[in-house]
């Protein structure tokens, strides 16, 4: 059973190695070491996460690795470029003191070439059995020669992953994002996760899924949740293409997922082009955020998106660097556009906090055209109406024709909130959120 605290979860996601300037190392510079305690820099941003309205911080990889963190070399050791165990304990303590949960990022499909058993695999049959293939021809992850695929059929690997997950939950973590979960056999997770839950029944596990039958995979693997890449793509694509039919199709699929689990929803993360760079019309950033925070699921905001930061992911070596920049000490200086984006995030996250039923809400289209989308988001007797207009002309809506004779405007572009209205006029490229009166 999914822990009850997840119903209120809103994550602020951080990619630690980039955030604190630990990777990539500037040319000619020595990599940072544990004595620099860089992980503590994230603790300095926890008040910001609270001001945003987040209830938890979702961390990228923090365990020992050679490069970007997804080439783990020791799952029991904090990456020395970030610090040490004491720095981890400090971050956990400071987060929990503020009421923030902490989600860790675990890579258990593959390991880096400095992983101890891989170094021994050429001369030790027992070590070689930890990996798929054979010495000199071990399988790799998606063709990356430095990412060696674990043998998930080996009981020793099962025991190892169970112990790693439980170890850091015992140290104070609240859950795990399971990287590349789509590449790992589902029966492996179905063996591992129940054993961890026996020790830590309040932990939450979200599998990274990119494609496929999300609902079937979540059930078979016993995940609590999965990354909702289908909806992420539909949000920015429908806004760019003026095609709300694509979005509505994705939301119908999303409704089906919600019957079994609450997906992890997002419009940005450490692996994709930032939403402010992805959208062709900057004015539609608000529409993307309104969608994220008024539909069912467990929303996540990628650090920097709340300021309107830009960054384009490229398919090349170092192509992730632009979306994983270093952040200095808070507060971050903002121009007018950045300040407006920050206020919008605060408003919409606050609305989500005031309407926690949105966690399980499903959506129904009440008006759908290429450029206009009016949907009802509902859970039980609780409901909101959301109107999105990405056309060049105003959108007029008579509420009585939509089954809501009167409504209270609680948010929108260019609209004073708290008005009780019989009809709505949503200006070109505008939006409204109303509550039936």
Short mmCIF file of C-alpha atoms in Angstrom, two decimals, residues 20-389:
data_model
loop_
_atom_site.label_atom_id
_atom_site.label_comp_id
_atom_site.label_asym_id
_atom_site.label_seq_id
_atom_site.Cartn_x
_atom_site.Cartn_y
_atom_site.Cartn_z
CA UNK A 20 26.75 22.29 -6.17
CA UNK A 21 29.27 22.52 -9.03
CA UNK A 22 30.82 19.09 -8.48
CA UNK A 23 30.34 17.87 -12.06
CA UNK A 24 31.55 18.51 -14.63
CA UNK A 25 34.86 19.66 -13.17
CA UNK A 26 36.16 22.80 -14.91
CA UNK A 27 39.10 22.07 -17.16
CA UNK A 28 42.39 22.32 -15.31
CA UNK A 29 40.75 22.05 -11.88
CA UNK A 30 40.97 19.21 -9.39
CA UNK A 31 37.66 17.53 -8.58
CA UNK A 32 36.18 18.57 -5.23
CA UNK A 33 36.74 16.24 -2.32
CA UNK A 34 34.77 15.31 0.78
CA UNK A 35 36.43 18.06 2.77
CA UNK A 36 34.50 20.68 0.81
CA UNK A 37 31.17 19.34 2.17
CA UNK A 38 29.31 20.51 -0.93
CA UNK A 39 26.22 18.47 -0.13
CA UNK A 40 25.50 20.96 2.65
CA UNK A 41 24.97 23.67 0.04
CA UNK A 42 21.66 22.00 -0.77
CA UNK A 43 20.61 22.39 2.87
CA UNK A 44 20.98 26.15 2.39
CA UNK A 45 18.19 25.94 -0.22
CA UNK A 46 15.69 24.05 1.92
CA UNK A 47 13.96 27.22 3.09
CA UNK A 48 13.48 28.06 -0.57
CA UNK A 49 11.80 24.69 -1.12
CA UNK A 50 9.46 25.49 1.77
CA UNK A 51 8.72 28.93 0.32
CA UNK A 52 7.90 27.27 -2.98
CA UNK A 53 5.39 25.11 -1.13
CA UNK A 54 7.13 21.79 -1.71
CA UNK A 55 6.73 19.01 0.83
CA UNK A 56 9.84 17.09 -0.17
CA UNK A 57 13.16 17.27 -1.97
CA UNK A 58 13.94 14.70 -4.65
CA UNK A 59 17.69 14.23 -5.02
CA UNK A 60 19.57 12.96 -8.03
CA UNK A 61 22.49 10.56 -7.49
CA UNK A 62 24.61 11.21 -4.40
CA UNK A 63 26.59 7.96 -4.23
CA UNK A 64 30.21 7.39 -5.22
CA UNK A 65 30.76 7.47 -8.97
CA UNK A 66 33.36 8.52 -11.50
CA UNK A 67 31.35 10.99 -13.58
CA UNK A 68 27.66 11.96 -13.66
CA UNK A 69 26.45 9.82 -10.75
CA UNK A 70 24.68 7.18 -12.80
CA UNK A 71 27.89 5.14 -13.01
CA UNK A 72 27.76 4.14 -9.33
CA UNK A 73 30.91 2.62 -7.88
CA UNK A 74 29.84 2.23 -4.24
CA UNK A 75 26.19 2.40 -3.17
CA UNK A 76 27.16 2.65 0.51
CA UNK A 77 29.37 5.70 0.13
CA UNK A 78 28.43 9.33 -0.43
CA UNK A 79 30.19 10.66 -3.51
CA UNK A 80 33.38 12.29 -2.16
CA UNK A 81 32.82 15.20 -4.53
CA UNK A 82 29.71 15.93 -2.45
CA UNK A 83 30.96 15.07 1.02
CA UNK A 84 30.55 12.23 3.45
CA UNK A 85 28.06 10.50 5.73
CA UNK A 86 27.99 13.41 8.15
CA UNK A 87 26.96 15.74 5.33
CA UNK A 88 24.17 13.35 4.36
CA UNK A 89 22.97 13.19 7.96
CA UNK A 90 23.02 16.99 8.14
CA UNK A 91 20.91 17.30 4.99
CA UNK A 92 18.39 14.73 6.22
CA UNK A 93 18.14 16.39 9.62
CA UNK A 94 17.65 19.86 8.15
CA UNK A 95 15.05 18.62 5.67
CA UNK A 96 13.05 16.72 8.25
CA UNK A 97 13.24 19.64 10.69
CA UNK A 98 11.38 21.66 8.06
CA UNK A 99 8.86 18.90 7.39
CA UNK A 100 10.42 17.98 4.05
CA UNK A 101 10.65 14.38 2.89
CA UNK A 102 13.76 13.18 1.03
CA UNK A 103 13.70 10.99 -2.07
CA UNK A 104 16.95 9.32 -3.18
CA UNK A 105 17.95 8.26 -6.69
CA UNK A 106 19.18 4.67 -6.97
CA UNK A 107 20.86 3.12 -9.99
CA UNK A 108 20.46 -0.66 -9.85
CA UNK A 109 20.31 -1.64 -13.51
CA UNK A 110 24.02 -1.05 -14.03
CA UNK A 111 27.19 0.06 -12.27
CA UNK A 112 30.34 1.96 -13.20
CA UNK A 113 33.61 0.32 -14.17
CA UNK A 114 35.12 1.16 -10.78
CA UNK A 115 32.54 -0.99 -8.98
CA UNK A 116 34.57 -3.41 -6.86
CA UNK A 117 33.06 -6.64 -8.16
CA UNK A 118 33.46 -5.53 -11.74
CA UNK A 119 37.16 -4.91 -11.16
CA UNK A 120 37.39 -8.49 -9.85
CA UNK A 121 35.19 -10.05 -12.51
CA UNK A 122 37.97 -11.08 -14.89
CA UNK A 123 39.68 -13.30 -12.29
CA UNK A 124 36.80 -14.28 -10.01
CA UNK A 125 33.91 -16.42 -11.25
CA UNK A 126 31.73 -15.41 -8.30
CA UNK A 127 32.28 -11.72 -9.08
CA UNK A 128 31.64 -12.31 -12.80
CA UNK A 129 28.23 -13.79 -12.00
CA UNK A 130 27.17 -10.35 -10.76
CA UNK A 131 26.96 -9.16 -14.38
CA UNK A 132 25.16 -10.18 -17.52
CA UNK A 133 27.36 -11.77 -20.12
CA UNK A 134 30.91 -12.97 -19.56
CA UNK A 135 34.31 -11.36 -18.88
CA UNK A 136 35.32 -9.36 -21.90
CA UNK A 137 31.74 -9.34 -23.19
CA UNK A 138 29.60 -8.08 -20.32
CA UNK A 139 26.36 -6.39 -21.32
CA UNK A 140 26.24 -2.61 -21.12
CA UNK A 141 23.40 -0.12 -20.68
CA UNK A 142 22.19 1.31 -23.99
CA UNK A 143 25.64 0.91 -25.54
CA UNK A 144 27.55 2.89 -22.90
CA UNK A 145 30.77 0.95 -22.40
CA UNK A 146 31.32 2.39 -18.91
CA UNK A 147 27.89 1.26 -17.62
CA UNK A 148 27.96 -2.48 -16.87
CA UNK A 149 24.62 -4.28 -16.55
CA UNK A 150 23.99 -6.23 -13.37
CA UNK A 151 22.76 -9.82 -13.46
CA UNK A 152 19.39 -9.46 -11.78
CA UNK A 153 18.90 -13.23 -11.68
CA UNK A 154 21.78 -13.59 -9.22
CA UNK A 155 20.45 -13.92 -5.63
CA UNK A 156 23.50 -12.05 -4.37
CA UNK A 157 22.51 -9.04 -6.47
CA UNK A 158 18.98 -9.26 -5.09
CA UNK A 159 20.28 -9.30 -1.51
CA UNK A 160 22.68 -6.45 -2.25
CA UNK A 161 19.98 -4.14 -3.63
CA UNK A 162 17.62 -4.97 -0.76
CA UNK A 163 20.34 -4.07 1.71
CA UNK A 164 21.31 -0.82 -0.05
CA UNK A 165 17.71 0.40 -0.21
CA UNK A 166 17.09 -0.46 3.44
CA UNK A 167 20.43 1.00 4.57
CA UNK A 168 19.65 4.53 3.39
CA UNK A 169 16.02 4.37 4.48
CA UNK A 170 17.33 3.49 7.92
CA UNK A 171 19.62 6.52 7.65
CA UNK A 172 16.59 8.78 7.14
CA UNK A 173 15.56 8.73 3.49
CA UNK A 174 11.83 8.51 2.78
CA UNK A 175 11.81 6.80 -0.59
CA UNK A 176 13.62 5.98 -3.82
CA UNK A 177 13.48 6.87 -7.48
CA UNK A 178 14.64 3.73 -9.27
CA UNK A 179 16.67 4.80 -12.27
CA UNK A 180 16.25 2.96 -15.58
CA UNK A 181 13.66 0.75 -13.92
CA UNK A 182 12.27 -0.04 -17.37
CA UNK A 183 15.46 -1.96 -18.20
CA UNK A 184 15.34 -4.19 -15.10
CA UNK A 185 13.26 -7.41 -15.06
CA UNK A 186 9.97 -6.76 -13.29
CA UNK A 187 10.26 -9.91 -11.21
CA UNK A 188 13.49 -8.55 -9.76
CA UNK A 189 11.67 -5.54 -8.34
CA UNK A 190 8.78 -7.75 -7.24
CA UNK A 191 11.29 -9.74 -5.18
CA UNK A 192 13.29 -6.79 -3.84
CA UNK A 193 10.67 -4.20 -2.89
CA UNK A 194 8.41 -6.33 -0.65
CA UNK A 195 11.48 -7.31 1.37
CA UNK A 196 12.41 -3.65 1.83
CA UNK A 197 8.84 -2.72 2.75
CA UNK A 198 8.88 -5.31 5.50
CA UNK A 199 11.50 -3.18 7.22
CA UNK A 200 10.30 0.23 6.02
CA UNK A 201 6.55 0.12 5.33
CA UNK A 202 6.34 3.92 5.02
CA UNK A 203 8.83 4.14 2.13
CA UNK A 204 7.77 5.17 -1.40
CA UNK A 205 9.23 3.71 -4.61
CA UNK A 206 8.87 5.30 -8.04
CA UNK A 207 10.20 3.53 -11.11
CA UNK A 208 11.64 5.45 -14.04
CA UNK A 209 9.48 4.40 -16.99
CA UNK A 210 9.67 6.13 -20.36
CA UNK A 211 7.33 4.04 -22.52
CA UNK A 212 5.29 0.86 -22.40
CA UNK A 213 2.27 -0.25 -20.41
CA UNK A 214 2.81 1.81 -17.27
CA UNK A 215 -0.05 0.30 -15.30
CA UNK A 216 0.95 -3.30 -16.01
CA UNK A 217 4.60 -2.62 -15.21
CA UNK A 218 3.80 -0.82 -11.94
CA UNK A 219 1.61 -3.72 -10.85
CA UNK A 220 4.07 -6.44 -11.85
CA UNK A 221 7.10 -4.68 -10.36
CA UNK A 222 5.20 -3.58 -7.21
CA UNK A 223 6.18 0.06 -7.68
CA UNK A 224 4.18 2.75 -5.91
CA UNK A 225 4.48 5.09 -8.88
CA UNK A 226 6.14 5.70 -12.23
CA UNK A 227 7.49 8.71 -14.10
CA UNK A 228 4.78 10.09 -16.40
CA UNK A 229 6.74 10.80 -19.57
CA UNK A 230 3.67 10.37 -21.77
CA UNK A 231 1.98 13.33 -20.12
CA UNK A 232 5.19 15.40 -20.04
CA UNK A 233 5.49 15.08 -23.81
CA UNK A 234 1.80 15.77 -24.42
CA UNK A 235 1.86 18.98 -22.37
CA UNK A 236 4.63 20.78 -24.25
CA UNK A 237 3.82 19.23 -27.61
CA UNK A 238 0.13 20.18 -27.52
CA UNK A 239 1.02 23.75 -26.55
CA UNK A 240 3.61 24.06 -29.32
CA UNK A 241 1.45 22.43 -31.99
CA UNK A 242 -1.87 24.00 -30.94
CA UNK A 243 -3.27 20.50 -30.60
CA UNK A 244 -5.16 20.00 -27.36
CA UNK A 245 -6.51 16.73 -28.76
CA UNK A 246 -3.10 15.17 -28.07
CA UNK A 247 -3.24 16.44 -24.49
CA UNK A 248 -6.77 15.16 -23.96
CA UNK A 249 -5.79 11.69 -25.21
CA UNK A 250 -2.86 11.65 -22.78
CA UNK A 251 -5.09 12.77 -19.91
CA UNK A 252 -7.56 9.99 -20.67
CA UNK A 253 -4.64 7.56 -20.37
CA UNK A 254 -3.60 9.36 -17.20
CA UNK A 255 -7.07 8.79 -15.74
CA UNK A 256 -6.61 5.07 -16.32
CA UNK A 257 -3.29 5.10 -14.48
CA UNK A 258 -4.82 6.94 -11.55
CA UNK A 259 -7.18 4.04 -11.00
CA UNK A 260 -4.19 2.02 -9.85
CA UNK A 261 -1.45 4.47 -8.83
CA UNK A 262 -0.56 8.16 -8.74
CA UNK A 263 2.12 8.85 -11.38
CA UNK A 264 5.05 11.18 -10.79
CA UNK A 265 4.18 14.18 -12.96
CA UNK A 266 6.54 16.89 -14.20
CA UNK A 267 7.18 19.42 -16.94
CA UNK A 268 10.93 19.35 -16.38
CA UNK A 269 13.67 17.22 -14.88
CA UNK A 270 17.43 16.64 -15.07
CA UNK A 271 17.14 14.55 -18.26
CA UNK A 272 15.14 16.85 -20.53
CA UNK A 273 15.26 20.32 -22.05
CA UNK A 274 13.89 22.86 -19.59
CA UNK A 275 10.25 23.73 -20.12
CA UNK A 276 11.06 27.43 -20.64
CA UNK A 277 13.29 26.44 -23.56
CA UNK A 278 10.99 23.73 -24.88
CA UNK A 279 7.94 25.98 -25.34
CA UNK A 280 7.90 28.03 -28.52
CA UNK A 281 5.65 30.68 -26.96
CA UNK A 282 6.98 31.84 -23.56
CA UNK A 283 3.46 32.93 -22.67
CA UNK A 284 2.38 29.31 -22.55
CA UNK A 285 4.65 28.46 -19.62
CA UNK A 286 1.74 29.31 -17.32
CA UNK A 287 -0.49 26.84 -19.15
CA UNK A 288 2.02 24.04 -18.62
CA UNK A 289 2.25 24.81 -14.91
CA UNK A 290 -1.51 25.04 -14.51
CA UNK A 291 -1.80 21.58 -16.04
CA UNK A 292 0.93 20.13 -13.84
CA UNK A 293 -0.63 21.38 -10.63
CA UNK A 294 -4.35 20.82 -11.30
CA UNK A 295 -4.29 17.19 -12.46
CA UNK A 296 -3.92 13.99 -10.48
CA UNK A 297 -0.57 12.56 -9.54
CA UNK A 298 2.51 13.48 -7.53
CA UNK A 299 3.95 16.69 -9.03
CA UNK A 300 7.64 17.54 -9.16
CA UNK A 301 9.29 20.90 -9.94
CA UNK A 302 12.85 20.76 -11.24
CA UNK A 303 15.15 23.22 -9.48
CA UNK A 304 15.45 26.37 -11.56
CA UNK A 305 12.19 25.91 -13.45
CA UNK A 306 10.46 27.95 -10.76
CA UNK A 307 12.64 30.89 -11.86
CA UNK A 308 12.08 30.33 -15.58
CA UNK A 309 15.63 29.05 -16.14
CA UNK A 310 16.46 27.91 -19.65
CA UNK A 311 18.62 25.04 -20.89
CA UNK A 312 18.62 22.71 -23.88
CA UNK A 313 19.56 19.05 -23.67
CA UNK A 314 21.71 17.85 -26.58
CA UNK A 315 22.42 14.30 -27.72
CA UNK A 316 26.19 14.42 -27.32
CA UNK A 317 28.84 13.92 -24.65
CA UNK A 318 28.18 16.60 -22.05
CA UNK A 319 24.79 17.27 -23.58
CA UNK A 320 23.08 17.29 -20.18
CA UNK A 321 25.30 19.99 -18.71
CA UNK A 322 23.10 22.91 -19.79
CA UNK A 323 20.13 21.55 -17.83
CA UNK A 324 22.24 20.66 -14.78
CA UNK A 325 23.96 23.96 -13.90
CA UNK A 326 25.53 25.07 -10.66
CA UNK A 327 23.47 27.23 -8.32
CA UNK A 328 25.05 29.64 -5.89
CA UNK A 329 23.74 30.59 -2.48
CA UNK A 330 20.09 31.67 -2.21
CA UNK A 331 18.40 33.91 -3.02
CA UNK A 332 18.97 33.83 -6.77
CA UNK A 333 18.82 37.30 -8.41
CA UNK A 334 15.75 37.45 -10.67
CA UNK A 335 14.68 39.72 -13.49
CA UNK A 336 11.02 40.69 -13.88
CA UNK A 337 10.15 37.57 -15.88
CA UNK A 338 11.89 35.31 -13.36
CA UNK A 339 10.09 36.97 -10.45
CA UNK A 340 6.74 36.53 -12.20
CA UNK A 341 7.47 32.85 -12.85
CA UNK A 342 8.42 32.38 -9.20
CA UNK A 343 5.17 33.99 -8.01
CA UNK A 344 3.16 31.83 -10.40
CA UNK A 345 4.80 28.69 -9.05
CA UNK A 346 4.08 29.77 -5.49
CA UNK A 347 0.44 30.46 -6.32
CA UNK A 348 -0.16 27.17 -8.13
CA UNK A 349 1.75 25.04 -5.62
CA UNK A 350 -0.20 26.80 -2.87
CA UNK A 351 -3.45 26.04 -4.65
CA UNK A 352 -2.38 22.40 -4.82
CA UNK A 353 -1.62 22.37 -1.10
CA UNK A 354 -5.05 23.88 -0.34
CA UNK A 355 -6.74 21.25 -2.52
CA UNK A 356 -4.93 18.01 -1.58
CA UNK A 357 -7.71 15.96 -3.22
CA UNK A 358 -6.09 16.87 -6.55
CA UNK A 359 -3.65 14.02 -5.85
CA UNK A 360 -6.27 11.53 -7.03
CA UNK A 361 -8.29 13.80 -9.32
CA UNK A 362 -9.33 12.69 -12.80
CA UNK A 363 -10.09 15.06 -15.65
CA UNK A 364 -12.94 15.35 -18.13
CA UNK A 365 -12.94 17.61 -21.18
CA UNK A 366 -15.94 19.97 -21.30
CA UNK A 367 -14.79 21.88 -24.37
CA UNK A 368 -12.04 20.75 -26.70
CA UNK A 369 -10.64 22.36 -29.83
CA UNK A 370 -7.11 22.68 -31.13
CA UNK A 371 -6.61 25.94 -29.22
CA UNK A 372 -9.17 25.76 -26.40
CA UNK A 373 -9.29 23.28 -23.55
CA UNK A 374 -11.79 23.44 -20.73
CA UNK A 375 -11.59 20.54 -18.33
CA UNK A 376 -13.12 19.52 -15.06
CA UNK A 377 -10.75 18.05 -12.51
CA UNK A 378 -12.60 16.01 -9.89
CA UNK A 379 -12.18 13.71 -6.94
CA UNK A 380 -15.45 12.65 -5.30
CA UNK A 381 -17.53 15.75 -4.68
CA UNK A 382 -14.55 18.09 -5.02
CA UNK A 383 -14.14 19.80 -8.38
CA UNK A 384 -12.45 22.65 -10.21
CA UNK A 385 -12.86 23.92 -13.75
CA UNK A 386 -9.77 24.91 -15.72
CA UNK A 387 -9.89 26.89 -18.97
CA UNK A 388 -6.86 27.16 -21.26
CA UNK A 389 -6.79 29.39 -24.32
#
